[in-house]
PDB file of C-alpha atoms in Angstrom:
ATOM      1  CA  UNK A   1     -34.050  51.436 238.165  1.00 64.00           C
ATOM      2  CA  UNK A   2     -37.776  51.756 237.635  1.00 79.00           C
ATOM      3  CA  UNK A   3     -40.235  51.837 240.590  1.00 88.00           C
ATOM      4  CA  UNK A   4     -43.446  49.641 239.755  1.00 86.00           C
ATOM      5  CA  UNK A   5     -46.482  49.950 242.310  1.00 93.00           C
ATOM      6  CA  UNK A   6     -49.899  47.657 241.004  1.00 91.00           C
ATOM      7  CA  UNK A   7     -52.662  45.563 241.587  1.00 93.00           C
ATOM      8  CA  UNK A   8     -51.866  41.923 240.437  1.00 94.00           C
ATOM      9  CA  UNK A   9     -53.309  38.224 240.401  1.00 95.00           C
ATOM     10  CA  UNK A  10     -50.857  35.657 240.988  1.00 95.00           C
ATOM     11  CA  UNK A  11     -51.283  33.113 238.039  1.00 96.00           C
ATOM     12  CA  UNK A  12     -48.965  30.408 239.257  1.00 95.00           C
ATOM     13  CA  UNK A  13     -48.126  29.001 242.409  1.00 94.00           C
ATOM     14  CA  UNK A  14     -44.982  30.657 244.256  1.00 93.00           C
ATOM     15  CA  UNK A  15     -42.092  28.242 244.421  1.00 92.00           C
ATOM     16  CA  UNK A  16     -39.539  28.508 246.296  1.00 91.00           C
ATOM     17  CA  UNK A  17     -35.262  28.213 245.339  1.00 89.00           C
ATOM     18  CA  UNK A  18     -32.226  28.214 247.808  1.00 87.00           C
ATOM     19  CA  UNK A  19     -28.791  29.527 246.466  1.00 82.00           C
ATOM     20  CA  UNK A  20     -26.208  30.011 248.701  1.00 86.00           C
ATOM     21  CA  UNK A  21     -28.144  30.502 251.955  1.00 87.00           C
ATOM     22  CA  UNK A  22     -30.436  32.897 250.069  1.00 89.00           C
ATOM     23  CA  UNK A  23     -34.348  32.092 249.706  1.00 90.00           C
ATOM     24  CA  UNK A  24     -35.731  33.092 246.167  1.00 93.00           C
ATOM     25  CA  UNK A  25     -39.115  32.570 245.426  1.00 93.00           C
ATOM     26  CA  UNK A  26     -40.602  32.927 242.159  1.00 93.00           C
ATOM     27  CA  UNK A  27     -44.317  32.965 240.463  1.00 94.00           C
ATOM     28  CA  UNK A  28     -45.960  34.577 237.294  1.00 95.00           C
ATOM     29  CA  UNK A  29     -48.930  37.012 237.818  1.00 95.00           C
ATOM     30  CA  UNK A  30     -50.983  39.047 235.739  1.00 94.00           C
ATOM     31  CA  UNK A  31     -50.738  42.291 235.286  1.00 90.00           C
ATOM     32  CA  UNK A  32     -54.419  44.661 233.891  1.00 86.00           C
ATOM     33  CA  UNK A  33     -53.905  45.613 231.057  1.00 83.00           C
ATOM     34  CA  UNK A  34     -55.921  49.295 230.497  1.00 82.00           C
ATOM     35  CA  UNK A  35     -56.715  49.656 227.097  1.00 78.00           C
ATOM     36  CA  UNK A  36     -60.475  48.394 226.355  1.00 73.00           C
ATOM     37  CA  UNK A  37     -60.034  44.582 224.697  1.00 77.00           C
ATOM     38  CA  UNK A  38     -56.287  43.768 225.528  1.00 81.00           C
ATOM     39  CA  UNK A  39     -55.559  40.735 227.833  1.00 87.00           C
ATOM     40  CA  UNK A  40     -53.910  41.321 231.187  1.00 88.00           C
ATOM     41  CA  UNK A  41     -49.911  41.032 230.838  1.00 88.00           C
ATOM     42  CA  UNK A  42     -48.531  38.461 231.884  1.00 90.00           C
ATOM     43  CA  UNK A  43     -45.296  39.415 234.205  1.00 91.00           C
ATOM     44  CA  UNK A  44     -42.234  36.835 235.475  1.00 93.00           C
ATOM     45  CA  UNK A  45     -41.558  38.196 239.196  1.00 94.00           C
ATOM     46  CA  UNK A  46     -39.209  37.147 242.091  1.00 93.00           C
ATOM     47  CA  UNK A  47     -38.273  38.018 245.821  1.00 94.00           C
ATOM     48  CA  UNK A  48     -35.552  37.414 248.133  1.00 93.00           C
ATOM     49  CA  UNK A  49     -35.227  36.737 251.566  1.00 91.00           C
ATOM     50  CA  UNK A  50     -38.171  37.607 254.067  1.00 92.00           C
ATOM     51  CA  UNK A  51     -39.939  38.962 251.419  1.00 93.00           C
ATOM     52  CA  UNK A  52     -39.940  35.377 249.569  1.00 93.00           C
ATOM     53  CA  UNK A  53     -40.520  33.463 252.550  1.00 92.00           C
ATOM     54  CA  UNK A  54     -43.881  35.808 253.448  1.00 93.00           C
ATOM     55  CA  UNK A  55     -45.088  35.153 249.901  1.00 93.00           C
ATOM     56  CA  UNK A  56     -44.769  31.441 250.389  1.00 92.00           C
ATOM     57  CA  UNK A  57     -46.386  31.587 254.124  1.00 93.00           C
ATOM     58  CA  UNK A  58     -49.334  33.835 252.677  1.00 93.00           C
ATOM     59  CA  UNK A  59     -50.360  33.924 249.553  1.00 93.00           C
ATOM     60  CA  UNK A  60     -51.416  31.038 246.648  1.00 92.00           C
ATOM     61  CA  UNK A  61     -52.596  30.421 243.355  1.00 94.00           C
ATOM     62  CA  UNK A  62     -55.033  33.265 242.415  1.00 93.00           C
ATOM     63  CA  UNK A  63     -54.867  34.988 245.073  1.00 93.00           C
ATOM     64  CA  UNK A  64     -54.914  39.449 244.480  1.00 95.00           C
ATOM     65  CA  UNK A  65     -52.035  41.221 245.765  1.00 95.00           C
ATOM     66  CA  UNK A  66     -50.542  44.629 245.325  1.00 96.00           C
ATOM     67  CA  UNK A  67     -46.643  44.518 244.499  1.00 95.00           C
ATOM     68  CA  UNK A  68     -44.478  47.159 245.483  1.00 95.00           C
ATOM     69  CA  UNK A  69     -40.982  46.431 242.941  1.00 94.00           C
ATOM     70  CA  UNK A  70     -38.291  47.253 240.531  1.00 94.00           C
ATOM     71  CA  UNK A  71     -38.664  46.511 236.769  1.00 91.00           C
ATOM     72  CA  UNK A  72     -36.044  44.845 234.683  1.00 87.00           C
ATOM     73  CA  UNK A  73     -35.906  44.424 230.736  1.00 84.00           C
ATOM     74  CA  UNK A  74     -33.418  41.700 229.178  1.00 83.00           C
ATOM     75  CA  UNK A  75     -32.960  42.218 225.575  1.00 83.00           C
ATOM     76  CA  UNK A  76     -32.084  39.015 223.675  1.00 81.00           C
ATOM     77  CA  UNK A  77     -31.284  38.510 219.661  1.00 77.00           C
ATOM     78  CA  UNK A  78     -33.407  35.874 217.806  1.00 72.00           C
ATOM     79  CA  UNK A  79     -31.345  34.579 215.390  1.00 66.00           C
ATOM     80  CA  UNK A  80     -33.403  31.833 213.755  1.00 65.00           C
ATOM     81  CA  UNK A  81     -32.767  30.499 209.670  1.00 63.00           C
ATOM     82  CA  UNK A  82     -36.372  31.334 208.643  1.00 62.00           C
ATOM     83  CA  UNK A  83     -36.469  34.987 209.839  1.00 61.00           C
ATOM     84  CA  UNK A  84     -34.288  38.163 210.495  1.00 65.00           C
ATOM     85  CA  UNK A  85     -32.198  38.701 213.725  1.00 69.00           C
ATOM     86  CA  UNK A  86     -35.115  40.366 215.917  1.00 73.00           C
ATOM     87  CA  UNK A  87     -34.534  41.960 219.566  1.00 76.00           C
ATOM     88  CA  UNK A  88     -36.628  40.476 221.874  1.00 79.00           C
ATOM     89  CA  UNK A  89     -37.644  41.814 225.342  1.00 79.00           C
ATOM     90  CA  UNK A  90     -38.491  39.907 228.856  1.00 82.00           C
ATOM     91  CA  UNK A  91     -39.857  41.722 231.584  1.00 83.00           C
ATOM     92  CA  UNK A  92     -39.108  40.969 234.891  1.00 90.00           C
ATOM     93  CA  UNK A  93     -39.449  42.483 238.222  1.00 93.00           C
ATOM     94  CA  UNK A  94     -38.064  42.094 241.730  1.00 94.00           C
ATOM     95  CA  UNK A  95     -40.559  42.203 244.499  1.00 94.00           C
ATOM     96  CA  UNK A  96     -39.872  44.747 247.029  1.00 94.00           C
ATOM     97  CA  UNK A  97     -43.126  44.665 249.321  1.00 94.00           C
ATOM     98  CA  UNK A  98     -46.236  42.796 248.797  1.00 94.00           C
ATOM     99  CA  UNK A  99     -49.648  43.650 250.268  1.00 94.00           C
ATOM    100  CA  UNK A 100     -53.021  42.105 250.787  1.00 91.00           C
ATOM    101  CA  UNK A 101     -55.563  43.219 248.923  1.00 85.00           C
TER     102      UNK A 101
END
């Protein structure tokens, strides 16, 4: 498991998901990007629990946060007619602690 500190605007608005008792929310933010002319990566994140619920209560569409969380890569095939089978990887990452900024 990879530990992921960072500063981060929050591109969508947080929603929020019950599954069996358990609050989920879930939002897209944007990640800087360092090098000189890239655009700022664009990240799919989630929390559980208190964590979601304070994210809900708190924060909104463009608001800056700093997100203390684990990151997780899914590696999928593409297996389309017109092109070779190509890996393809989704980055996700699990909110541990979220601060203002």
């Amino acid at each position: 498991m990879n530990i992921f500190v960072c500063t981060a605007q929050i591109v969508s608005q947080p929603a929020l998901c019950k599954v069996e008792n358990v609050n989920s929310s879930y939002m897209i933010i944007a990640v800087q990007n360092f090098r000189t002319t890239a655009t700022p990566l664009i990240v799919k994140a989630f929390a559980k629990g208190k964590i979601a619920k304070k994210i809900l209560q708190e924060y909104s569409l463009g608001s800056y946060v700093i997100v203390q969380s684990s990151i997780y890569v899914k590696k999928t095939l593409n297996s389309s007619k017109n092109s070779d089978k190509k890996k393809l990887k989704s980055v996700f990452i699990k909110i541990n602690d979220i601060f203002n900024l």
